[in-house]
C-alpha cells in the first residue's frame, strides 16, 4: 500500500511540471499519444515511452491540462509584459522631456544673445551720437579760441 502511495506521489510530482512536458525525470523525451480507453477516448496525453500502466514513476500528463497551464503561464507573462511596456513608455516620455529641455535652454540662450546684440547696436548708436556731439563741442571750442 505504501509503495502505491509513493509511486502515485512520484507521478503527481512529475505531473506538476507546468505546461506541455518535454522530458521525463528519467531523461527520456516524452511523446504525445491519443487515449484509446472508453473513458477518455480520443483524449490527448503526453507520457514517457518507458512508462507503463504498472510503472507509474514515469511521466504521464493529459495534454488538455498542459495546454491550460500553458495559457495560464502565458497570461501571467502577458501581465508582466504589460507592466514592462507601461514602465518603458514612462521611460520614453521622461527621455523625451529630457530631450526637450536642452532645446528650450538653447532657445533661451538664443533669445538672450539676440537681446545682447540689440543692446550692443543701441550702445554703438549712442556712442556715435556722443562722438558727434563731442566733435561738435570740440569744433565750437576751437572756433571760439580761433575767432574770439
Ligand atoms: Zn521516464
PDB file of N, CA and C in Angstrom, residues 41-124:
ATOM      1  N   UNK A  41     -11.656   8.302 -24.555  1.00  0.00           N
ATOM      2  CA  UNK A  41     -11.439   8.019 -25.977  1.00  0.00           C
ATOM      3  C   UNK A  41     -11.123   9.303 -26.756  1.00  0.00           C
ATOM      4  N   UNK A  42      -9.963   9.288 -27.448  1.00  0.00           N
ATOM      5  CA  UNK A  42      -9.553  10.426 -28.280  1.00  0.00           C
ATOM      6  C   UNK A  42      -8.862  11.535 -27.521  1.00  0.00           C
ATOM      7  N   UNK A  43      -8.798  11.425 -26.193  1.00  0.00           N
ATOM      8  CA  UNK A  43      -8.162  12.471 -25.378  1.00  0.00           C
ATOM      9  C   UNK A  43      -6.638  12.355 -25.524  1.00  0.00           C
ATOM     10  N   UNK A  44      -5.982  13.502 -25.746  1.00  0.00           N
ATOM     11  CA  UNK A  44      -4.528  13.503 -25.943  1.00  0.00           C
ATOM     12  C   UNK A  44      -3.800  13.491 -24.603  1.00  0.00           C
ATOM     13  N   UNK A  45      -2.654  12.860 -24.586  1.00  0.00           N
ATOM     14  CA  UNK A  45      -1.822  12.873 -23.375  1.00  0.00           C
ATOM     15  C   UNK A  45      -0.353  12.767 -23.755  1.00  0.00           C
ATOM     16  N   UNK A  46       0.519  13.252 -22.873  1.00  0.00           N
ATOM     17  CA  UNK A  46       1.968  13.113 -23.033  1.00  0.00           C
ATOM     18  C   UNK A  46       2.432  12.078 -22.032  1.00  0.00           C
ATOM     19  N   UNK A  47       3.303  11.197 -22.461  1.00  0.00           N
ATOM     20  CA  UNK A  47       3.867  10.261 -21.498  1.00  0.00           C
ATOM     21  C   UNK A  47       5.242   9.794 -21.940  1.00  0.00           C
ATOM     22  N   UNK A  48       5.967   9.282 -20.956  1.00  0.00           N
ATOM     23  CA  UNK A  48       7.308   8.759 -21.191  1.00  0.00           C
ATOM     24  C   UNK A  48       7.178   7.401 -21.893  1.00  0.00           C
ATOM     25  N   UNK A  49       7.980   7.162 -22.919  1.00  0.00           N
ATOM     26  CA  UNK A  49       7.880   5.865 -23.612  1.00  0.00           C
ATOM     27  C   UNK A  49       8.271   4.685 -22.719  1.00  0.00           C
ATOM     28  N   UNK A  50       9.003   4.972 -21.622  1.00  0.00           N
ATOM     29  CA  UNK A  50       9.410   3.889 -20.715  1.00  0.00           C
ATOM     30  C   UNK A  50       8.347   3.598 -19.652  1.00  0.00           C
ATOM     31  N   UNK A  51       7.324   4.462 -19.565  1.00  0.00           N
ATOM     32  CA  UNK A  51       6.276   4.273 -18.562  1.00  0.00           C
ATOM     33  C   UNK A  51       5.306   3.193 -18.987  1.00  0.00           C
ATOM     34  N   UNK A  52       4.552   2.710 -18.016  1.00  0.00           N
ATOM     35  CA  UNK A  52       3.532   1.702 -18.302  1.00  0.00           C
ATOM     36  C   UNK A  52       2.430   1.850 -17.272  1.00  0.00           C
ATOM     37  N   UNK A  53       1.379   1.072 -17.461  1.00  0.00           N
ATOM     38  CA  UNK A  53       0.266   1.101 -16.510  1.00  0.00           C
ATOM     39  C   UNK A  53       0.747   0.763 -15.104  1.00  0.00           C
ATOM     40  N   UNK A  54       1.718  -0.181 -15.023  1.00  0.00           N
ATOM     41  CA  UNK A  54       2.207  -0.623 -13.707  1.00  0.00           C
ATOM     42  C   UNK A  54       3.274   0.322 -13.165  1.00  0.00           C
ATOM     43  N   UNK A  55       4.205   0.741 -14.022  1.00  0.00           N
ATOM     44  CA  UNK A  55       5.304   1.608 -13.576  1.00  0.00           C
ATOM     45  C   UNK A  55       4.882   3.064 -13.693  1.00  0.00           C
ATOM     46  N   UNK A  56       4.453   3.607 -12.566  1.00  0.00           N
ATOM     47  CA  UNK A  56       3.927   4.973 -12.578  1.00  0.00           C
ATOM     48  C   UNK A  56       4.965   6.008 -12.163  1.00  0.00           C
ATOM     49  N   UNK A  57       6.244   5.639 -12.175  1.00  0.00           N
ATOM     50  CA  UNK A  57       7.278   6.613 -11.813  1.00  0.00           C
ATOM     51  C   UNK A  57       7.640   7.493 -13.007  1.00  0.00           C
ATOM     52  N   UNK A  58       7.170   7.131 -14.207  1.00  0.00           N
ATOM     53  CA  UNK A  58       7.451   7.939 -15.403  1.00  0.00           C
ATOM     54  C   UNK A  58       6.317   8.920 -15.671  1.00  0.00           C
ATOM     55  N   UNK A  59       6.601   9.907 -16.456  1.00  0.00           N
ATOM     56  CA  UNK A  59       5.649  10.996 -16.673  1.00  0.00           C
ATOM     57  C   UNK A  59       4.411  10.568 -17.457  1.00  0.00           C
ATOM     58  N   UNK A  60       3.270  11.041 -16.982  1.00  0.00           N
ATOM     59  CA  UNK A  60       2.015  10.916 -17.709  1.00  0.00           C
ATOM     60  C   UNK A  60       1.231  12.184 -17.430  1.00  0.00           C
ATOM     61  N   UNK A  61       0.772  12.835 -18.480  1.00  0.00           N
ATOM     62  CA  UNK A  61       0.023  14.085 -18.266  1.00  0.00           C
ATOM     63  C   UNK A  61      -0.964  14.298 -19.404  1.00  0.00           C
ATOM     64  N   UNK A  62      -2.206  14.637 -19.048  1.00  0.00           N
ATOM     65  CA  UNK A  62      -3.214  14.930 -20.064  1.00  0.00           C
ATOM     66  C   UNK A  62      -2.832  16.236 -20.773  1.00  0.00           C
ATOM     67  N   UNK A  63      -2.909  16.206 -22.096  1.00  0.00           N
ATOM     68  CA  UNK A  63      -2.492  17.366 -22.894  1.00  0.00           C
ATOM     69  C   UNK A  63      -3.394  18.572 -22.642  1.00  0.00           C
ATOM     70  N   UNK A  64      -4.709  18.361 -22.471  1.00  0.00           N
ATOM     71  CA  UNK A  64      -5.616  19.499 -22.246  1.00  0.00           C
ATOM     72  C   UNK A  64      -5.239  20.254 -20.964  1.00  0.00           C
ATOM     73  N   UNK A  65      -4.817  19.498 -19.917  1.00  0.00           N
ATOM     74  CA  UNK A  65      -4.377  20.164 -18.676  1.00  0.00           C
ATOM     75  C   UNK A  65      -3.086  20.939 -18.925  1.00  0.00           C
ATOM     76  N   UNK A  66      -2.171  20.345 -19.704  1.00  0.00           N
ATOM     77  CA  UNK A  66      -0.899  21.005 -20.035  1.00  0.00           C
ATOM     78  C   UNK A  66      -1.156  22.309 -20.783  1.00  0.00           C
ATOM     79  N   UNK A  67      -2.100  22.259 -21.748  1.00  0.00           N
ATOM     80  CA  UNK A  67      -2.408  23.440 -22.558  1.00  0.00           C
ATOM     81  C   UNK A  67      -3.003  24.544 -21.683  1.00  0.00           C
ATOM     82  N   UNK A  68      -3.885  24.155 -20.742  1.00  0.00           N
ATOM     83  CA  UNK A  68      -4.474  25.153 -19.827  1.00  0.00           C
ATOM     84  C   UNK A  68      -3.360  25.822 -19.020  1.00  0.00           C
ATOM     85  N   UNK A  69      -2.398  25.017 -18.543  1.00  0.00           N
ATOM     86  CA  UNK A  69      -1.257  25.593 -17.791  1.00  0.00           C
ATOM     87  C   UNK A  69      -0.451  26.540 -18.677  1.00  0.00           C
ATOM     88  N   UNK A  70      -0.248  26.128 -19.936  1.00  0.00           N
ATOM     89  CA  UNK A  70       0.493  26.999 -20.876  1.00  0.00           C
ATOM     90  C   UNK A  70      -0.228  28.333 -21.028  1.00  0.00           C
ATOM     91  N   UNK A  71      -1.553  28.291 -21.167  1.00  0.00           N
ATOM     92  CA  UNK A  71      -2.351  29.515 -21.343  1.00  0.00           C
ATOM     93  C   UNK A  71      -2.260  30.379 -20.077  1.00  0.00           C
ATOM     94  N   UNK A  72      -2.369  29.726 -18.891  1.00  0.00           N
ATOM     95  CA  UNK A  72      -2.270  30.469 -17.622  1.00  0.00           C
ATOM     96  C   UNK A  72      -0.901  31.145 -17.503  1.00  0.00           C
ATOM     97  N   UNK A  73       0.155  30.403 -17.842  1.00  0.00           N
ATOM     98  CA  UNK A  73       1.513  30.958 -17.774  1.00  0.00           C
ATOM     99  C   UNK A  73       1.671  32.102 -18.763  1.00  0.00           C
ATOM    100  N   UNK A  74       1.048  31.928 -19.955  1.00  0.00           N
ATOM    101  CA  UNK A  74       1.126  32.980 -20.958  1.00  0.00           C
ATOM    102  C   UNK A  74       0.419  34.237 -20.455  1.00  0.00           C
ATOM    103  N   UNK A  75      -0.740  34.054 -19.786  1.00  0.00           N
ATOM    104  CA  UNK A  75      -1.468  35.204 -19.237  1.00  0.00           C
ATOM    105  C   UNK A  75      -0.608  35.927 -18.201  1.00  0.00           C
ATOM    106  N   UNK A  76       0.071  35.140 -17.328  1.00  0.00           N
ATOM    107  CA  UNK A  76       0.957  35.746 -16.329  1.00  0.00           C
ATOM    108  C   UNK A  76       2.074  36.530 -17.019  1.00  0.00           C
ATOM    109  N   UNK A  77       2.667  35.906 -18.039  1.00  0.00           N
ATOM    110  CA  UNK A  77       3.745  36.552 -18.785  1.00  0.00           C
ATOM    111  C   UNK A  77       3.236  37.817 -19.470  1.00  0.00           C
ATOM    112  N   UNK A  78       2.023  37.735 -20.016  1.00  0.00           N
ATOM    113  CA  UNK A  78       1.409  38.873 -20.696  1.00  0.00           C
ATOM    114  C   UNK A  78       1.213  40.030 -19.713  1.00  0.00           C
ATOM    115  N   UNK A  79       0.742  39.705 -18.479  1.00  0.00           N
ATOM    116  CA  UNK A  79       0.563  40.743 -17.453  1.00  0.00           C
ATOM    117  C   UNK A  79       1.894  41.415 -17.132  1.00  0.00           C
ATOM    118  N   UNK A  80       2.950  40.591 -16.995  1.00  0.00           N
ATOM    119  CA  UNK A  80       4.279  41.133 -16.711  1.00  0.00           C
ATOM    120  C   UNK A  80       4.729  42.034 -17.852  1.00  0.00           C
ATOM    121  N   UNK A  81       4.476  41.575 -19.095  1.00  0.00           N
ATOM    122  CA  UNK A  81       4.863  42.367 -20.263  1.00  0.00           C
ATOM    123  C   UNK A  81       4.111  43.693 -20.309  1.00  0.00           C
ATOM    124  N   UNK A  82       2.825  43.666 -19.930  1.00  0.00           N
ATOM    125  CA  UNK A  82       2.043  44.912 -19.909  1.00  0.00           C
ATOM    126  C   UNK A  82       2.654  45.909 -18.930  1.00  0.00           C
ATOM    127  N   UNK A  83       3.061  45.414 -17.742  1.00  0.00           N
ATOM    128  CA  UNK A  83       3.703  46.288 -16.746  1.00  0.00           C
ATOM    129  C   UNK A  83       5.013  46.817 -17.317  1.00  0.00           C
ATOM    130  N   UNK A  84       5.805  45.916 -17.953  1.00  0.00           N
ATOM    131  CA  UNK A  84       7.080  46.328 -18.547  1.00  0.00           C
ATOM    132  C   UNK A  84       6.867  47.397 -19.618  1.00  0.00           C
ATOM    133  N   UNK A  85       5.825  47.208 -20.452  1.00  0.00           N
ATOM    134  CA  UNK A  85       5.551  48.166 -21.531  1.00  0.00           C
ATOM    135  C   UNK A  85       5.174  49.521 -20.937  1.00  0.00           C
ATOM    136  N   UNK A  86       4.336  49.521 -19.889  1.00  0.00           N
ATOM    137  CA  UNK A  86       3.942  50.817 -19.315  1.00  0.00           C
ATOM    138  C   UNK A  86       5.146  51.506 -18.678  1.00  0.00           C
ATOM    139  N   UNK A  87       6.047  50.725 -18.050  1.00  0.00           N
ATOM    140  CA  UNK A  87       7.268  51.323 -17.484  1.00  0.00           C
ATOM    141  C   UNK A  87       8.185  51.838 -18.596  1.00  0.00           C
ATOM    142  N   UNK A  88       8.252  51.090 -19.702  1.00  0.00           N
ATOM    143  CA  UNK A  88       9.060  51.520 -20.839  1.00  0.00           C
ATOM    144  C   UNK A  88       8.506  52.822 -21.423  1.00  0.00           C
ATOM    145  N   UNK A  89       7.157  52.894 -21.534  1.00  0.00           N
ATOM    146  CA  UNK A  89       6.530  54.116 -22.055  1.00  0.00           C
ATOM    147  C   UNK A  89       6.835  55.309 -21.151  1.00  0.00           C
ATOM    148  N   UNK A  90       6.817  55.063 -19.804  1.00  0.00           N
ATOM    149  CA  UNK A  90       7.169  56.143 -18.860  1.00  0.00           C
ATOM    150  C   UNK A  90       8.594  56.613 -19.108  1.00  0.00           C
ATOM    151  N   UNK A  91       9.510  55.652 -19.307  1.00  0.00           N
ATOM    152  CA  UNK A  91      10.916  55.988 -19.559  1.00  0.00           C
ATOM    153  C   UNK A  91      11.059  56.794 -20.844  1.00  0.00           C
ATOM    154  N   UNK A  92      10.320  56.387 -21.878  1.00  0.00           N
ATOM    155  CA  UNK A  92      10.387  57.109 -23.158  1.00  0.00           C
ATOM    156  C   UNK A  92       9.898  58.543 -22.970  1.00  0.00           C
ATOM    157  N   UNK A  93       8.778  58.695 -22.243  1.00  0.00           N
ATOM    158  CA  UNK A  93       8.235  60.043 -22.008  1.00  0.00           C
ATOM    159  C   UNK A  93       9.231  60.896 -21.221  1.00  0.00           C
ATOM    160  N   UNK A  94       9.872  60.275 -20.193  1.00  0.00           N
ATOM    161  CA  UNK A  94      10.873  61.007 -19.404  1.00  0.00           C
ATOM    162  C   UNK A  94      12.056  61.397 -20.288  1.00  0.00           C
ATOM    163  N   UNK A  95      12.463  60.477 -21.167  1.00  0.00           N
ATOM    164  CA  UNK A  95      13.560  60.750 -22.100  1.00  0.00           C
ATOM    165  C   UNK A  95      13.208  61.882 -23.050  1.00  0.00           C
ATOM    166  N   UNK A  96      11.974  61.860 -23.550  1.00  0.00           N
ATOM    167  CA  UNK A  96      11.527  62.926 -24.459  1.00  0.00           C
ATOM    168  C   UNK A  96      11.526  64.274 -23.749  1.00  0.00           C
ATOM    169  N   UNK A  97      11.083  64.268 -22.472  1.00  0.00           N
ATOM    170  CA  UNK A  97      11.075  65.520 -21.695  1.00  0.00           C
ATOM    171  C   UNK A  97      12.502  66.034 -21.520  1.00  0.00           C
ATOM    172  N   UNK A  98      13.430  65.084 -21.253  1.00  0.00           N
ATOM    173  CA  UNK A  98      14.840  65.492 -21.095  1.00  0.00           C
ATOM    174  C   UNK A  98      15.403  66.027 -22.404  1.00  0.00           C
ATOM    175  N   UNK A  99      14.966  65.419 -23.540  1.00  0.00           N
ATOM    176  CA  UNK A  99      15.442  65.884 -24.844  1.00  0.00           C
ATOM    177  C   UNK A  99      14.929  67.288 -25.142  1.00  0.00           C
ATOM    178  N   UNK A 100      13.708  67.598 -24.687  1.00  0.00           N
ATOM    179  CA  UNK A 100      13.132  68.918 -24.958  1.00  0.00           C
ATOM    180  C   UNK A 100      13.809  69.994 -24.132  1.00  0.00           C
ATOM    181  N   UNK A 101      14.275  69.650 -22.930  1.00  0.00           N
ATOM    182  CA  UNK A 101      14.888  70.635 -22.030  1.00  0.00           C
ATOM    183  C   UNK A 101      16.070  71.358 -22.677  1.00  0.00           C
ATOM    184  N   UNK A 102      17.050  70.660 -23.273  1.00  0.00           N
ATOM    185  CA  UNK A 102      18.155  71.386 -23.909  1.00  0.00           C
ATOM    186  C   UNK A 102      17.664  72.299 -25.030  1.00  0.00           C
ATOM    187  N   UNK A 103      16.610  71.866 -25.780  1.00  0.00           N
ATOM    188  CA  UNK A 103      16.066  72.712 -26.848  1.00  0.00           C
ATOM    189  C   UNK A 103      15.554  74.024 -26.274  1.00  0.00           C
ATOM    190  N   UNK A 104      14.808  73.942 -25.148  1.00  0.00           N
ATOM    191  CA  UNK A 104      14.276  75.170 -24.562  1.00  0.00           C
ATOM    192  C   UNK A 104      15.407  76.036 -24.003  1.00  0.00           C
ATOM    193  N   UNK A 105      16.477  75.381 -23.458  1.00  0.00           N
ATOM    194  CA  UNK A 105      17.634  76.139 -22.962  1.00  0.00           C
ATOM    195  C   UNK A 105      18.321  76.855 -24.135  1.00  0.00           C
ATOM    196  N   UNK A 106      18.457  76.157 -25.260  1.00  0.00           N
ATOM    197  CA  UNK A 106      19.089  76.763 -26.439  1.00  0.00           C
ATOM    198  C   UNK A 106      18.261  77.970 -26.897  1.00  0.00           C
ATOM    199  N   UNK A 107      16.921  77.807 -26.900  1.00  0.00           N
ATOM    200  CA  UNK A 107      16.049  78.930 -27.293  1.00  0.00           C
ATOM    201  C   UNK A 107      16.235  80.108 -26.339  1.00  0.00           C
ATOM    202  N   UNK A 108      16.332  79.828 -25.024  1.00  0.00           N
ATOM    203  CA  UNK A 108      16.546  80.896 -24.032  1.00  0.00           C
ATOM    204  C   UNK A 108      17.870  81.615 -24.303  1.00  0.00           C
ATOM    205  N   UNK A 109      18.922  80.845 -24.580  1.00  0.00           N
ATOM    206  CA  UNK A 109      20.248  81.426 -24.841  1.00  0.00           C
ATOM    207  C   UNK A 109      20.219  82.252 -26.126  1.00  0.00           C
ATOM    208  N   UNK A 110      19.522  81.728 -27.165  1.00  0.00           N
ATOM    209  CA  UNK A 110      19.407  82.476 -28.424  1.00  0.00           C
ATOM    210  C   UNK A 110      18.673  83.794 -28.213  1.00  0.00           C
ATOM    211  N   UNK A 111      17.609  83.758 -27.390  1.00  0.00           N
ATOM    212  CA  UNK A 111      16.874  84.988 -27.078  1.00  0.00           C
ATOM    213  C   UNK A 111      17.775  85.986 -26.362  1.00  0.00           C
ATOM    214  N   UNK A 112      18.573  85.461 -25.393  1.00  0.00           N
ATOM    215  CA  UNK A 112      19.487  86.335 -24.632  1.00  0.00           C
ATOM    216  C   UNK A 112      20.533  86.950 -25.559  1.00  0.00           C
ATOM    217  N   UNK A 113      21.064  86.149 -26.492  1.00  0.00           N
ATOM    218  CA  UNK A 113      22.066  86.648 -27.441  1.00  0.00           C
ATOM    219  C   UNK A 113      21.444  87.729 -28.334  1.00  0.00           C
ATOM    220  N   UNK A 114      20.216  87.489 -28.810  1.00  0.00           N
ATOM    221  CA  UNK A 114      19.532  88.481 -29.657  1.00  0.00           C
ATOM    222  C   UNK A 114      19.328  89.776 -28.877  1.00  0.00           C
ATOM    223  N   UNK A 115      18.957  89.664 -27.597  1.00  0.00           N
ATOM    224  CA  UNK A 115      18.763  90.835 -26.745  1.00  0.00           C
ATOM    225  C   UNK A 115      20.073  91.600 -26.573  1.00  0.00           C
ATOM    226  N   UNK A 116      21.182  90.840 -26.366  1.00  0.00           N
ATOM    227  CA  UNK A 116      22.511  91.459 -26.206  1.00  0.00           C
ATOM    228  C   UNK A 116      22.921  92.188 -27.483  1.00  0.00           C
ATOM    229  N   UNK A 117      22.673  91.569 -28.635  1.00  0.00           N
ATOM    230  CA  UNK A 117      23.021  92.186 -29.926  1.00  0.00           C
ATOM    231  C   UNK A 117      22.263  93.500 -30.106  1.00  0.00           C
ATOM    232  N   UNK A 118      20.978  93.455 -29.727  1.00  0.00           N
ATOM    233  CA  UNK A 118      20.134  94.655 -29.825  1.00  0.00           C
ATOM    234  C   UNK A 118      20.694  95.775 -28.938  1.00  0.00           C
ATOM    235  N   UNK A 119      21.038  95.402 -27.694  1.00  0.00           N
ATOM    236  CA  UNK A 119      21.597  96.377 -26.739  1.00  0.00           C
ATOM    237  C   UNK A 119      22.932  96.915 -27.241  1.00  0.00           C
ATOM    238  N   UNK A 120      23.760  96.039 -27.811  1.00  0.00           N
ATOM    239  CA  UNK A 120      25.074  96.450 -28.320  1.00  0.00           C
ATOM    240  C   UNK A 120      24.924  97.473 -29.449  1.00  0.00           C
ATOM    241  N   UNK A 121      24.026  97.190 -30.404  1.00  0.00           N
ATOM    242  CA  UNK A 121      23.859  98.148 -31.510  1.00  0.00           C
ATOM    243  C   UNK A 121      23.263  99.456 -30.999  1.00  0.00           C
ATOM    244  N   UNK A 122      22.426  99.380 -29.952  1.00  0.00           N
ATOM    245  CA  UNK A 122      21.879 100.588 -29.323  1.00  0.00           C
ATOM    246  C   UNK A 122      23.013 101.424 -28.705  1.00  0.00           C
ATOM    247  N   UNK A 123      23.948 100.742 -28.006  1.00  0.00           N
ATOM    248  CA  UNK A 123      25.112 101.401 -27.388  1.00  0.00           C
ATOM    249  C   UNK A 123      25.995 102.041 -28.460  1.00  0.00           C
ATOM    250  N   UNK A 124      26.187 101.303 -29.557  1.00  0.00           N
ATOM    251  CA  UNK A 124      27.030 101.829 -30.645  1.00  0.00           C
ATOM    252  C   UNK A 124      26.402 103.104 -31.218  1.00  0.00           C
TER     253      UNK A 124
END
